[in-house]
Tab-separated table of C-alpha atoms in Angstrom:
chain	number	residue	atom	x	y	z
A	1	UNK	CA	0.000	0.000	0.000
A	2	UNK	CA	1.094	3.556	-0.683
A	3	UNK	CA	0.059	4.730	2.790
A	4	UNK	CA	3.572	4.022	4.032
A	5	UNK	CA	5.026	6.324	1.379
A	6	UNK	CA	2.795	9.404	1.692
A	7	UNK	CA	1.175	11.767	4.179
A	8	UNK	CA	-2.385	11.514	2.827
A	9	UNK	CA	-4.511	9.858	0.124
A	10	UNK	CA	-6.414	12.248	-2.162
A	11	UNK	CA	-9.470	11.175	-4.161
A	12	UNK	CA	-9.604	13.295	-7.308
A	13	UNK	CA	-13.271	13.841	-8.154
A	14	UNK	CA	-12.528	16.838	-10.330
A	15	UNK	CA	-11.265	15.374	-13.619
A	16	UNK	CA	-13.740	16.391	-16.373
A	17	UNK	CA	-12.070	14.640	-19.324
A	18	UNK	CA	-13.823	12.087	-21.511
A	19	UNK	CA	-11.491	9.335	-20.343
A	20	UNK	CA	-12.859	9.849	-16.818
A	21	UNK	CA	-16.386	9.243	-18.096
A	22	UNK	CA	-15.250	6.049	-19.831
A	23	UNK	CA	-13.344	4.853	-16.778
A	24	UNK	CA	-16.113	5.853	-14.358
A	25	UNK	CA	-13.989	8.135	-12.196
A	26	UNK	CA	-13.232	11.816	-11.666
A	27	UNK	CA	-16.053	14.361	-11.802
A	28	UNK	CA	-18.402	11.798	-13.336
A	29	UNK	CA	-18.780	10.233	-9.874
A	30	UNK	CA	-20.095	13.449	-8.328
A	31	UNK	CA	-23.698	12.472	-9.065
A	32	UNK	CA	-23.282	9.206	-7.138
A	33	UNK	CA	-23.006	10.459	-3.543
A	34	UNK	CA	-23.799	7.089	-1.974
A	35	UNK	CA	-20.899	5.448	-3.800
A	36	UNK	CA	-18.557	8.300	-2.859
A	37	UNK	CA	-19.592	8.004	0.782
A	38	UNK	CA	-18.747	4.316	0.732
A	39	UNK	CA	-15.345	4.933	-0.882
A	40	UNK	CA	-14.335	7.695	1.534
A	41	UNK	CA	-15.639	5.826	4.581
A	42	UNK	CA	-13.835	2.613	3.619
A	43	UNK	CA	-10.525	4.408	3.154
A	44	UNK	CA	-10.977	6.501	6.301
A	45	UNK	CA	-11.595	3.423	8.435
A	46	UNK	CA	-8.768	1.316	7.014
A	47	UNK	CA	-5.889	3.711	6.295
A	48	UNK	CA	-3.408	5.113	8.787
A	49	UNK	CA	-3.136	8.391	6.840
A	50	UNK	CA	-5.861	11.020	6.234
A	51	UNK	CA	-8.190	10.866	3.219
A	52	UNK	CA	-8.843	14.077	1.287
A	53	UNK	CA	-11.144	14.828	-1.658
A	54	UNK	CA	-11.232	17.249	-4.564
A	55	UNK	CA	-14.562	18.051	-6.239
A	56	UNK	CA	-16.083	20.365	-8.844
A	57	UNK	CA	-19.367	22.248	-8.553
A	58	UNK	CA	-22.593	20.448	-9.350
A	59	UNK	CA	-25.234	22.337	-11.361
A	60	UNK	CA	-26.843	23.184	-8.015
A	61	UNK	CA	-25.031	24.917	-5.162
A	62	UNK	CA	-27.403	23.337	-2.655
A	63	UNK	CA	-26.583	19.882	-3.951
A	64	UNK	CA	-22.862	20.687	-3.961
A	65	UNK	CA	-23.000	21.718	-0.306
A	66	UNK	CA	-24.970	18.571	0.535
A	67	UNK	CA	-22.337	16.422	-1.184
A	68	UNK	CA	-19.529	18.242	0.617
A	69	UNK	CA	-21.197	17.586	3.978
A	70	UNK	CA	-21.585	13.888	3.157
A	71	UNK	CA	-17.918	13.595	2.246
A	72	UNK	CA	-16.979	15.336	5.499
A	73	UNK	CA	-19.197	12.990	7.513
A	74	UNK	CA	-17.724	9.976	5.723
A	75	UNK	CA	-14.241	10.906	6.913
A	76	UNK	CA	-12.684	13.361	4.451
A	77	UNK	CA	-10.068	15.451	6.297
A	78	UNK	CA	-9.702	18.211	3.679
A	79	UNK	CA	-11.928	19.236	0.770
A	80	UNK	CA	-10.578	20.989	-2.318
A	81	UNK	CA	-13.259	22.678	-4.438
A	82	UNK	CA	-12.764	23.664	-8.077
A	83	UNK	CA	-15.255	26.467	-8.598
A	84	UNK	CA	-16.422	25.286	-12.010
A	85	UNK	CA	-18.710	22.518	-13.235
A	86	UNK	CA	-17.306	19.577	-15.174
A	87	UNK	CA	-18.714	21.053	-18.383
A	88	UNK	CA	-16.580	24.177	-17.967
A	89	UNK	CA	-13.334	23.144	-19.596
A	90	UNK	CA	-11.153	24.132	-22.549
A	91	UNK	CA	-13.044	26.487	-24.886
A	92	UNK	CA	-16.115	26.347	-22.612
A	93	UNK	CA	-14.210	27.421	-19.503
A	94	UNK	CA	-16.036	30.016	-17.434
A	95	UNK	CA	-15.243	32.278	-14.535
A	96	UNK	CA	-14.325	30.319	-11.432
A	97	UNK	CA	-17.184	30.826	-8.951
A	98	UNK	CA	-15.367	31.885	-5.791
A	99	UNK	CA	-18.699	32.830	-4.179
A	100	UNK	CA	-19.814	29.207	-4.395
A	101	UNK	CA	-16.565	27.999	-2.827
A	102	UNK	CA	-17.000	30.549	-0.025
A	103	UNK	CA	-20.534	29.274	0.633
A	104	UNK	CA	-19.260	25.694	0.853
A	105	UNK	CA	-16.471	26.716	3.227
A	106	UNK	CA	-18.973	28.294	5.623
A	107	UNK	CA	-20.914	25.027	5.859
A	108	UNK	CA	-17.984	22.755	6.722
A	109	UNK	CA	-15.746	22.310	9.738
A	110	UNK	CA	-12.847	20.680	7.859
A	111	UNK	CA	-10.285	22.773	5.931
A	112	UNK	CA	-11.406	23.852	2.447
A	113	UNK	CA	-8.947	24.584	-0.364
A	114	UNK	CA	-9.862	26.747	-3.374
A	115	UNK	CA	-8.935	25.599	-6.878
A	116	UNK	CA	-9.552	27.619	-10.033
A	117	UNK	CA	-8.927	31.155	-11.215
A	118	UNK	CA	-5.439	31.388	-9.694
A	119	UNK	CA	-3.080	32.995	-12.224
A	120	UNK	CA	-0.480	34.666	-10.014
A	121	UNK	CA	0.349	35.437	-6.382
A	122	UNK	CA	-2.083	38.358	-6.355
A	123	UNK	CA	-4.920	35.889	-6.956
A	124	UNK	CA	-3.659	33.730	-4.086
A	125	UNK	CA	-3.718	36.670	-1.683
A	126	UNK	CA	-7.152	37.787	-2.880
A	127	UNK	CA	-8.602	34.271	-2.586
A	128	UNK	CA	-7.346	33.816	0.967
A	129	UNK	CA	-8.794	37.177	1.997
A	130	UNK	CA	-12.071	37.329	0.071
A	131	UNK	CA	-13.103	33.665	-0.056
A	132	UNK	CA	-11.931	32.791	3.444
A	133	UNK	CA	-10.537	29.390	2.499
A	134	UNK	CA	-7.766	27.552	4.341
A	135	UNK	CA	-5.532	27.155	1.309
A	136	UNK	CA	-5.217	27.607	-2.435
A	137	UNK	CA	-4.078	25.272	-5.191
A	138	UNK	CA	-3.425	25.879	-8.862
A	139	UNK	CA	-2.815	23.540	-11.770
A	140	UNK	CA	-2.417	25.048	-15.237
A	141	UNK	CA	-0.923	28.366	-14.119
A	142	UNK	CA	1.876	26.733	-12.160
A	143	UNK	CA	2.704	24.408	-15.052
A	144	UNK	CA	3.556	27.524	-17.033
A	145	UNK	CA	5.045	29.487	-14.156
A	146	UNK	CA	6.544	27.154	-11.500
A	147	UNK	CA	7.620	30.225	-9.500
A	148	UNK	CA	4.038	31.431	-8.985
A	149	UNK	CA	4.012	31.048	-5.198
A	150	UNK	CA	7.456	32.603	-4.779
A	151	UNK	CA	6.298	35.776	-6.580
A	152	UNK	CA	8.879	34.920	-9.276
A	153	UNK	CA	11.655	35.987	-6.939
A	154	UNK	CA	15.054	34.325	-7.121
A	155	UNK	CA	17.323	33.726	-4.119
A	156	UNK	CA	18.653	37.276	-4.315
A	157	UNK	CA	15.192	38.789	-4.441
A	158	UNK	CA	15.460	39.687	-8.128
A	159	UNK	CA	13.010	38.690	-10.837
A	160	UNK	CA	13.075	35.127	-12.158
A	161	UNK	CA	11.433	35.079	-15.586
A	162	UNK	CA	10.094	32.160	-17.589
A	163	UNK	CA	13.182	31.887	-19.821
A	164	UNK	CA	15.361	31.350	-16.746
A	165	UNK	CA	12.811	28.949	-15.252
A	166	UNK	CA	12.948	26.866	-18.434
A	167	UNK	CA	16.725	26.514	-18.100
A	168	UNK	CA	16.430	25.746	-14.389
A	169	UNK	CA	13.868	23.078	-15.243
A	170	UNK	CA	16.190	21.386	-17.739
A	171	UNK	CA	18.994	21.471	-15.162
A	172	UNK	CA	16.747	19.690	-12.654
A	173	UNK	CA	15.751	17.097	-15.263
A	174	UNK	CA	19.420	16.364	-15.891
A	175	UNK	CA	20.217	16.213	-12.188
A	176	UNK	CA	17.445	13.706	-11.543
A	177	UNK	CA	17.860	11.736	-14.770
A	178	UNK	CA	16.084	8.387	-14.396
A	179	UNK	CA	18.469	6.517	-16.703
A	180	UNK	CA	18.086	4.949	-20.129
A	181	UNK	CA	15.128	2.747	-19.204
A	182	UNK	CA	12.888	5.727	-18.376
A	183	UNK	CA	14.596	8.443	-20.399
A	184	UNK	CA	12.201	8.451	-23.366
A	185	UNK	CA	9.265	8.948	-21.025
A	186	UNK	CA	11.141	11.617	-19.067
A	187	UNK	CA	11.959	13.485	-22.270
A	188	UNK	CA	8.311	13.322	-23.313
A	189	UNK	CA	7.212	14.913	-20.037
A	190	UNK	CA	9.967	17.533	-20.259
A	191	UNK	CA	8.969	18.527	-23.812
A	192	UNK	CA	5.331	18.987	-22.783
A	193	UNK	CA	6.337	21.078	-19.783
A	194	UNK	CA	8.715	23.289	-21.753
A	195	UNK	CA	6.032	24.020	-24.357
A	196	UNK	CA	3.962	25.541	-21.551
A	197	UNK	CA	6.797	27.522	-19.947
A	198	UNK	CA	8.058	28.858	-23.302
A	199	UNK	CA	4.655	29.296	-24.976
A	200	UNK	CA	4.992	33.097	-25.085
A	201	UNK	CA	8.252	32.837	-27.041
A	202	UNK	CA	7.859	29.979	-29.509
A	203	UNK	CA	4.110	29.733	-30.178
A	204	UNK	CA	4.409	31.685	-33.449
A	205	UNK	CA	7.708	30.061	-34.434
A	206	UNK	CA	6.713	26.870	-36.249
A	207	UNK	CA	10.305	25.752	-36.785
A	208	UNK	CA	11.198	26.068	-33.100
A	209	UNK	CA	7.994	24.276	-32.110
A	210	UNK	CA	8.939	21.431	-34.419
A	211	UNK	CA	12.493	21.323	-33.049
A	212	UNK	CA	11.227	21.093	-29.496
A	213	UNK	CA	8.589	18.496	-30.402
A	214	UNK	CA	11.243	16.260	-31.993
A	215	UNK	CA	14.049	16.880	-29.465
A	216	UNK	CA	15.689	13.686	-28.273
A	217	UNK	CA	17.961	15.015	-25.538
A	218	UNK	CA	18.182	17.800	-22.999
A	219	UNK	CA	20.938	19.302	-25.120
A	220	UNK	CA	18.456	19.547	-28.018
A	221	UNK	CA	16.001	21.322	-25.739
A	222	UNK	CA	18.664	23.743	-24.541
A	223	UNK	CA	19.474	24.541	-28.174
A	224	UNK	CA	15.825	25.511	-28.715
A	225	UNK	CA	16.010	27.848	-25.712
A	226	UNK	CA	19.176	29.405	-27.131
A	227	UNK	CA	17.359	30.155	-30.386
A	228	UNK	CA	14.332	31.496	-28.518
A	229	UNK	CA	16.592	33.949	-26.672
A	230	UNK	CA	17.429	35.543	-30.023
A	231	UNK	CA	13.779	36.329	-30.749
A	232	UNK	CA	12.226	39.694	-30.022
A	233	UNK	CA	9.538	38.226	-27.764
A	234	UNK	CA	8.365	39.491	-24.399
A	235	UNK	CA	7.196	37.093	-21.724
A	236	UNK	CA	3.971	37.686	-19.754
A	237	UNK	CA	5.887	38.953	-16.691
A	238	UNK	CA	3.956	37.033	-14.056
A	239	UNK	CA	3.948	38.768	-10.642
A	240	UNK	CA	5.576	41.875	-12.154
A	241	UNK	CA	3.905	44.118	-9.571
A	242	UNK	CA	6.174	42.599	-6.900
A	243	UNK	CA	9.203	43.701	-8.938
A	244	UNK	CA	8.820	47.415	-9.760
A	245	UNK	CA	12.440	47.501	-10.938
A	246	UNK	CA	11.270	45.689	-14.106
A	247	UNK	CA	9.114	48.569	-15.247
A	248	UNK	CA	6.678	45.985	-16.682
A	249	UNK	CA	3.056	44.980	-16.237
A	250	UNK	CA	1.652	41.457	-16.272
A	251	UNK	CA	0.320	40.612	-19.756
A	252	UNK	CA	-2.158	37.727	-19.424
A	253	UNK	CA	-2.782	37.376	-23.165
A	254	UNK	CA	0.854	36.387	-23.767
A	255	UNK	CA	0.515	33.346	-21.503
A	256	UNK	CA	-0.280	29.714	-22.202
A	257	UNK	CA	-2.844	29.915	-19.388
A	258	UNK	CA	-4.968	32.280	-21.491
A	259	UNK	CA	-4.957	30.155	-24.668
A	260	UNK	CA	-8.717	29.497	-24.418
A	261	UNK	CA	-9.578	33.112	-23.636
A	262	UNK	CA	-10.830	34.863	-26.755
A	263	UNK	CA	-11.838	38.215	-25.251
A	264	UNK	CA	-12.781	37.476	-21.670
A	265	UNK	CA	-13.997	34.511	-19.658
A	266	UNK	CA	-17.567	33.462	-20.378
A	267	UNK	CA	-19.971	33.664	-17.433
A	268	UNK	CA	-20.127	30.589	-15.194
A	269	UNK	CA	-22.639	27.999	-16.407
A	270	UNK	CA	-24.669	26.925	-13.400
A	271	UNK	CA	-28.393	26.274	-13.310
A	272	UNK	CA	-30.597	28.827	-11.603
A	273	UNK	CA	-34.195	28.872	-10.444
A	274	UNK	CA	-35.622	28.748	-13.971
A	275	UNK	CA	-32.718	26.962	-15.679
A	276	UNK	CA	-31.202	30.379	-16.276
A	277	UNK	CA	-27.447	30.729	-16.450
A	278	UNK	CA	-26.078	32.649	-13.511
A	279	UNK	CA	-22.703	32.797	-11.824
A	280	UNK	CA	-21.695	36.422	-12.049
A	281	UNK	CA	-25.193	37.170	-10.721
A	282	UNK	CA	-24.497	34.869	-7.764
A	283	UNK	CA	-26.817	32.078	-6.698
A	284	UNK	CA	-30.562	32.513	-6.102
A	285	UNK	CA	-32.163	31.336	-2.849
A	286	UNK	CA	-34.040	28.537	-4.587
A	287	UNK	CA	-31.119	27.111	-6.541
A	288	UNK	CA	-30.892	23.386	-6.042
A	289	UNK	CA	-34.602	22.623	-5.766
A	290	UNK	CA	-34.782	21.598	-9.406
A	291	UNK	CA	-32.086	18.949	-8.857
A	292	UNK	CA	-31.062	19.315	-12.515
A	293	UNK	CA	-28.526	16.737	-13.634
A	294	UNK	CA	-25.537	18.172	-15.472
A	295	UNK	CA	-25.776	15.217	-17.866
A	296	UNK	CA	-29.086	16.633	-19.145
A	297	UNK	CA	-27.509	20.031	-19.717
A	298	UNK	CA	-24.572	18.797	-21.728
A	299	UNK	CA	-24.655	19.978	-25.328
A	300	UNK	CA	-22.671	18.389	-28.156
A	301	UNK	CA	-19.445	20.337	-28.671
A	302	UNK	CA	-19.387	22.510	-31.783
A	303	UNK	CA	-16.768	22.002	-34.464
A	304	UNK	CA	-14.380	24.779	-33.535
A	305	UNK	CA	-10.668	25.387	-33.994
A	306	UNK	CA	-8.441	23.620	-31.473
A	307	UNK	CA	-4.925	24.167	-30.198
A	308	UNK	CA	-2.400	21.462	-29.388
A	309	UNK	CA	-1.580	21.843	-25.695
A	310	UNK	CA	1.870	20.361	-26.278
A	311	UNK	CA	3.299	22.397	-29.145
A	312	UNK	CA	0.689	25.132	-29.621
A	313	UNK	CA	-0.137	24.256	-33.248
A	314	UNK	CA	-3.593	25.383	-34.444
A	315	UNK	CA	-6.086	23.038	-36.160
A	316	UNK	CA	-9.525	23.611	-37.724
A	317	UNK	CA	-11.154	20.860	-35.613
A	318	UNK	CA	-10.537	18.695	-32.562
A	319	UNK	CA	-10.340	15.535	-34.669
A	320	UNK	CA	-7.423	16.945	-36.671
A	321	UNK	CA	-5.747	18.078	-33.458
A	322	UNK	CA	-6.094	14.585	-31.932
A	323	UNK	CA	-4.658	13.049	-35.101
A	324	UNK	CA	-1.703	15.417	-34.777
A	325	UNK	CA	-1.216	14.409	-31.123
A	326	UNK	CA	-1.191	10.731	-32.039
A	327	UNK	CA	1.258	11.165	-34.889
A	328	UNK	CA	3.615	13.764	-33.419
A	329	UNK	CA	3.479	13.450	-29.624
A	330	UNK	CA	2.535	9.843	-28.887
């Protein structure tokens, strides 16, 4: 058992991807509270380490709070809440509903962690103050900017930009090289990570994207960074307000994090009293009485342009993008 090798066991009930539906896990279990209670209770009673859970919002805030209480009663020690529904992903991503997370926090006695809408350290500070949660986590933003929680400060207090972080990342990969048996897999992970960190610099440079996608060593990757340094590209300057000596402002639209943002985030898609879409308008008092299943609200995705999350290449449809992934990044 892994309980001897970790401090806690987390049940991820937040994954919204199609593979989670097929495998019957992730956010597709959120509408089966009895099963989740059994899982959490069984682990809580038989493990020597705490059990924690991560969830997404249900279409009803009332039902989400009820589920959170059941997980707490079953033995969950910490609850992480992603303030979006499972339908809000990729091009359909909406504003993270911090008000909903705050409402859930007020109903529980266990620590609650906010997930969603965290781009930089300013968002962390605002979430802790305004939402009143016990902690904050981020996923996509920290993949692009691993120095998010350090305000992008280096050991001397100066600014550590994404170009330097990319080189530091390669140095760590080399230091903790897993050997020939695992090297191809390690290189695959490193390529995907570097595409996110260096998105601002190479996204419009097809040749550099191709070089990084086909790199077969850390030296190859370093060569791509050397070429990127010669370009007249400006990074997003995450956490620039903590470094006034830069004379720069944070530019969200240059970041990989904002790749699905066309103009601004769409309003949060959660069902209101009359099946209306609210979110920015907060939650009505009667939300939850309809008990609307999110499965009934799901609409077939339109055929829209898609972007490869690995190399940033654009495609006219998701099917062509998936074909590219299989052929180029498998």
